[in-house]
Tab-separated table of C-alpha atoms and ligand atoms in Angstrom:
chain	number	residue	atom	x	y	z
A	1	UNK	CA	0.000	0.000	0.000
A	2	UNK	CA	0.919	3.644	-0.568
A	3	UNK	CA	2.852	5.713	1.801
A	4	UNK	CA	0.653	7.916	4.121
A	5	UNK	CA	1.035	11.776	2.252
A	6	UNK	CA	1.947	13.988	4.510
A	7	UNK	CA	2.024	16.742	3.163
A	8	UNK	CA	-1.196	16.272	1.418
A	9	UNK	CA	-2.603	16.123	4.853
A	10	UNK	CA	-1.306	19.293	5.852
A	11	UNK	CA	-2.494	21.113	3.069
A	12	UNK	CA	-5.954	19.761	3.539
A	13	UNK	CA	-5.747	20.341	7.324
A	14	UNK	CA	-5.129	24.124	6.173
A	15	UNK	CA	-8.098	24.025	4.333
A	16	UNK	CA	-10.229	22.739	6.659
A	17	UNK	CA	-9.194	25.830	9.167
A	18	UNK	CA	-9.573	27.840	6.154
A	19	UNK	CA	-13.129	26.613	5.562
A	20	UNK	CA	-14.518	26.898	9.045
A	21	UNK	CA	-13.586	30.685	9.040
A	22	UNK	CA	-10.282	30.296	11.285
A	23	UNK	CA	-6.495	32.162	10.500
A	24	UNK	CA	-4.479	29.082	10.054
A	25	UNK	CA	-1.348	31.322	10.083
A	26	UNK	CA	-2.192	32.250	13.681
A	27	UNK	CA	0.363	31.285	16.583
A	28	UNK	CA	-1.951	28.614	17.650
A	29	UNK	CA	-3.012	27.340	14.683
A	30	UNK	CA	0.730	27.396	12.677
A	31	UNK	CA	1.486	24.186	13.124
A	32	UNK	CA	-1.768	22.392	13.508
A	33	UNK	CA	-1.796	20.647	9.800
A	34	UNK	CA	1.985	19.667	10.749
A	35	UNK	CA	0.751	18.163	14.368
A	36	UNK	CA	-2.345	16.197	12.408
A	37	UNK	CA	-0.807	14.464	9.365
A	38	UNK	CA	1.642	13.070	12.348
A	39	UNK	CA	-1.111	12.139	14.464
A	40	UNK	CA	-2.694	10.551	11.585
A	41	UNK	CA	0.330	8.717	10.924
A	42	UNK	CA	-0.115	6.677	14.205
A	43	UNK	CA	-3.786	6.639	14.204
A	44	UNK	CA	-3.878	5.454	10.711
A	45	UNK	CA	-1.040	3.320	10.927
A	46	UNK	CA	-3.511	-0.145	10.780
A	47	UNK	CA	-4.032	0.544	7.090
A	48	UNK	CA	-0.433	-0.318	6.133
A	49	UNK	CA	-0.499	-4.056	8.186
A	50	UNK	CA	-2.650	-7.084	8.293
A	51	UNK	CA	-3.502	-7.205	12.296
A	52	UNK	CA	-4.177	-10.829	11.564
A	53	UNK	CA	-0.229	-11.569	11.153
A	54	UNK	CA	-0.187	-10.992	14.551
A	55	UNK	CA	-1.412	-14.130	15.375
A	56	UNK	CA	1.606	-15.936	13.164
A	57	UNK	CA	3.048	-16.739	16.141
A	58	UNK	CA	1.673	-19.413	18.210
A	59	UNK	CA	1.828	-22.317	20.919
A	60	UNK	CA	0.105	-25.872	21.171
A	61	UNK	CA	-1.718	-26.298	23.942
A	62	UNK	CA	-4.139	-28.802	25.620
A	63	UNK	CA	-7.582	-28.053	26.669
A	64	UNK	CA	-10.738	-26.425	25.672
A	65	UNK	CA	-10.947	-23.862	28.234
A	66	UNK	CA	-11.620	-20.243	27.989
A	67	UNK	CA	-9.297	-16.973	27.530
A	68	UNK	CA	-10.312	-14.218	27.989
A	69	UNK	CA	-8.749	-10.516	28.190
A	70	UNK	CA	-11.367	-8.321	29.655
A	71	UNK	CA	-11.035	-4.669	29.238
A	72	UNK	CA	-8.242	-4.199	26.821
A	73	UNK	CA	-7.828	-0.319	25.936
A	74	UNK	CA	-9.423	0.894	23.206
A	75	UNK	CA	-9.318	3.756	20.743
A	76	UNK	CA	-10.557	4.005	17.144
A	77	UNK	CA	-11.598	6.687	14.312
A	78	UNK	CA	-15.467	6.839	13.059
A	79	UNK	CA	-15.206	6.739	9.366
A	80	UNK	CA	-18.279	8.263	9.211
A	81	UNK	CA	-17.048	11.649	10.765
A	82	UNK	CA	-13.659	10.763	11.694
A	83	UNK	CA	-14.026	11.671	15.418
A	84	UNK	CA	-12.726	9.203	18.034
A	85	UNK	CA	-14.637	6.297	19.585
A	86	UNK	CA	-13.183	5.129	22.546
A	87	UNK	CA	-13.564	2.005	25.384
A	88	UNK	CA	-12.449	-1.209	25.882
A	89	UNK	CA	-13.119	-4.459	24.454
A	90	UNK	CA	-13.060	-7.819	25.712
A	91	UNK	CA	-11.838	-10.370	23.789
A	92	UNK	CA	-11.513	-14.318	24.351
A	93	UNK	CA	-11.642	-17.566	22.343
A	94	UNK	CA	-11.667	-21.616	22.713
A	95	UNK	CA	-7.971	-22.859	21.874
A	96	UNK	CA	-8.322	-25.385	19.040
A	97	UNK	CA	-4.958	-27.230	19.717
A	98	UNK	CA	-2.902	-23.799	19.601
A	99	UNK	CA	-2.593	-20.388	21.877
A	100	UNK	CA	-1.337	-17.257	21.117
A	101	UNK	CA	0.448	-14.598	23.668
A	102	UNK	CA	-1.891	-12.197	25.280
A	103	UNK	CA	-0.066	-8.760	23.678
A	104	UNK	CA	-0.624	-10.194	20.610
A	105	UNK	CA	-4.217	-10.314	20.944
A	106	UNK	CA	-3.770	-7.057	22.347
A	107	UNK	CA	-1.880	-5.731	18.981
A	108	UNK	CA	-4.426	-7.306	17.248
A	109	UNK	CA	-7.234	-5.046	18.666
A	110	UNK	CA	-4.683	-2.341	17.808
A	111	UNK	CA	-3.831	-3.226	14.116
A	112	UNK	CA	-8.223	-3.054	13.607
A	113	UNK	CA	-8.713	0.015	15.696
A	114	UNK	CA	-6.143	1.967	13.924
A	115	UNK	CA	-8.363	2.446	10.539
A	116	UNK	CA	-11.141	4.386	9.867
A	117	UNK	CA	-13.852	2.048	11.466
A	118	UNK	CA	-17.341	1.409	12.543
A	119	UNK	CA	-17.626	0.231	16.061
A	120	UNK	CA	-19.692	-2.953	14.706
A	121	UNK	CA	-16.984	-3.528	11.737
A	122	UNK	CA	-14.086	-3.733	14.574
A	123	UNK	CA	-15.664	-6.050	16.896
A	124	UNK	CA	-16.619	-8.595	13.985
A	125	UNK	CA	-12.854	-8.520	12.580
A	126	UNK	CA	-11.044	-9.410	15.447
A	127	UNK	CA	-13.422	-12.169	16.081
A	128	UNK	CA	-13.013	-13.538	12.740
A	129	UNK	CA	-8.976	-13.165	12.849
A	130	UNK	CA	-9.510	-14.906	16.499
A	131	UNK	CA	-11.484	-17.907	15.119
A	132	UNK	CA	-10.168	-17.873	11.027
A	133	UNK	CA	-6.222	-17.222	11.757
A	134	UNK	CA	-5.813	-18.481	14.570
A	135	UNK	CA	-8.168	-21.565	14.295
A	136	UNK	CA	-10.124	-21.672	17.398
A	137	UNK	CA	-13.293	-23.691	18.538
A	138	UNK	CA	-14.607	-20.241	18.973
A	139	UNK	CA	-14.327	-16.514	19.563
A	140	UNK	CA	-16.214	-13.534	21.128
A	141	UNK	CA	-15.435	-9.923	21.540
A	142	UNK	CA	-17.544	-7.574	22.918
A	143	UNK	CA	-16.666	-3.680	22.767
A	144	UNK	CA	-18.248	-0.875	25.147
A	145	UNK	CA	-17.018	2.739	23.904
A	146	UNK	CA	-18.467	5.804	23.616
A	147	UNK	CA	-18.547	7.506	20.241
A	148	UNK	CA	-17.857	10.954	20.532
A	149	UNK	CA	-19.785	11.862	17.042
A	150	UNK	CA	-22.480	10.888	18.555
A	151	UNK	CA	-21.791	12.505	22.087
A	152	UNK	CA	-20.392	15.501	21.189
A	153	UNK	CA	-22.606	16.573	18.655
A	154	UNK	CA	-25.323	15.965	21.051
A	155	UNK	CA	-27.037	13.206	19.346
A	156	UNK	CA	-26.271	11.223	22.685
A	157	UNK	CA	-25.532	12.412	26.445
A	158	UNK	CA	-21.314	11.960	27.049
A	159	UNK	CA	-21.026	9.288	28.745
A	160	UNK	CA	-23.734	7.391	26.591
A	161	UNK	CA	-22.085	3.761	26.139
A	162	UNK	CA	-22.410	1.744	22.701
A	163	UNK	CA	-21.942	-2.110	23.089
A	164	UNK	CA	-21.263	-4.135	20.280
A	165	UNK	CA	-21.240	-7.902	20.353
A	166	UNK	CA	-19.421	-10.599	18.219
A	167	UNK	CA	-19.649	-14.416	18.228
A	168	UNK	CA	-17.955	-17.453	16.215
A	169	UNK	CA	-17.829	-21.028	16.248
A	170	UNK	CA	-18.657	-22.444	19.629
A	171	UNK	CA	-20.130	-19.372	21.363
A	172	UNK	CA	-22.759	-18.805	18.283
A	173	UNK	CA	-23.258	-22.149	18.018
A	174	UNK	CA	-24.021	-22.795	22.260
A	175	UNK	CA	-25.976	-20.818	24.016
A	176	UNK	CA	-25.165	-21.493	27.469
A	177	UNK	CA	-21.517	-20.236	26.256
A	178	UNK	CA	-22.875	-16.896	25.206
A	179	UNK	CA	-24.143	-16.433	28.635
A	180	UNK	CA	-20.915	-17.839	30.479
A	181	UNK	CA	-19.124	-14.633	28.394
A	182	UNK	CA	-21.619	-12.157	29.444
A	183	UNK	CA	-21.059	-13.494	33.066
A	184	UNK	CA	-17.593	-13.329	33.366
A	185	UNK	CA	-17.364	-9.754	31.369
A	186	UNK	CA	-20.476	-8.182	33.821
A	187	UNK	CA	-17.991	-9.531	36.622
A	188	UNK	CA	-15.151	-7.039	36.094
A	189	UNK	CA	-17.995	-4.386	35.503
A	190	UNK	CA	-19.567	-5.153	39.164
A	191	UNK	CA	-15.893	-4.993	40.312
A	192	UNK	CA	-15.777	-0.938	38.635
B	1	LIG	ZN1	-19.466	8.966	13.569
């Protein structure tokens, strides 16, 4: 894929400020379209990789138990008005025969949340890497953020919480395992 142009974000950064009426040669402002296209760089950055190649790397293991990670840290870009959505998601699958490390999983969540996304969109990738790429019995991820597009354009209250729920294999498949997820995630939410 292409190199991220920075200096094409600048320039439409500039016209942006331009556009809403603002001085973008003013002290506070000078360097704004500089400060972005870098931001963007790292924000962005999950364009240019396939999270999924973080899960290249893995053990065998024995057993069909569950791992989870609850409340991983989460950050992502709308694509719909490129303002932040932001929470945590918990993630956890049913080893078929292999395990991966826990940061990965973590850097997975990363590589998907780095793009312009849809809340609904994220949650449903990394359960698909977790059950596809990996090859699990099953996966589950569900994501609690609030999106500030909504929020801040008063559309929502702040504070207003989005959840988003994904299942594969196993827990789609099993009820009772659905609700053994929701249990153990509602735990850490009980313990604040
Ligand atoms: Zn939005």
């Amino acid at each position: 894929m292409e190199e991220m142009d920075l200096s094409r974000i600048e320039r439409a950064v500039r016209e942006i400020l331009l556009s809403i009426g603002e001085d973008p040669g003013r002290e506070g402002l000078f360097e704004t379209p500089e400060r972005v296209a870098e931001a963007y760089t790292h924000l962005f950055s999950g364009l240019r990789e396939d999270p999924a190649r973080n899960l290249e790397v893995s053990f065998p293991a024995e057993g069909h138990d569950t791992v989870l990670l609850r409340d991983v840290p989460l950050a992502s870009m709308c694509e719909h008005h490129l303002l932040p959505f932001v929470g945590k998601a918990h993630v956890g699958y049913v080893p078929e025969g292999r395990v991966v490390g826990l940061s990965e999983i973590v850097h997975l969540v990363e590589g998907f949340a780095r793009r312009p996304q849809l809340q609904e969109r994220l949650t449903a990738q990394i359960a698909d890497a977790l059950h596809e790429s990996l090859g699990s019995r099953g996966s589950f991820v569900v994501i609690e953020a609030e999106q500030l597009c909504m929020t801040m354009r008063g559309a929502q209250k702040p504070g207003t919480i989005t959840v988003t729920s994904a299942f594969r294999g196993v827990f789609d498949e099993e009820p009772g395992r659905r609700s053994e997820v929701m249990a153990l995630i509602s735990r850490s939410e009980k313990r604040g």
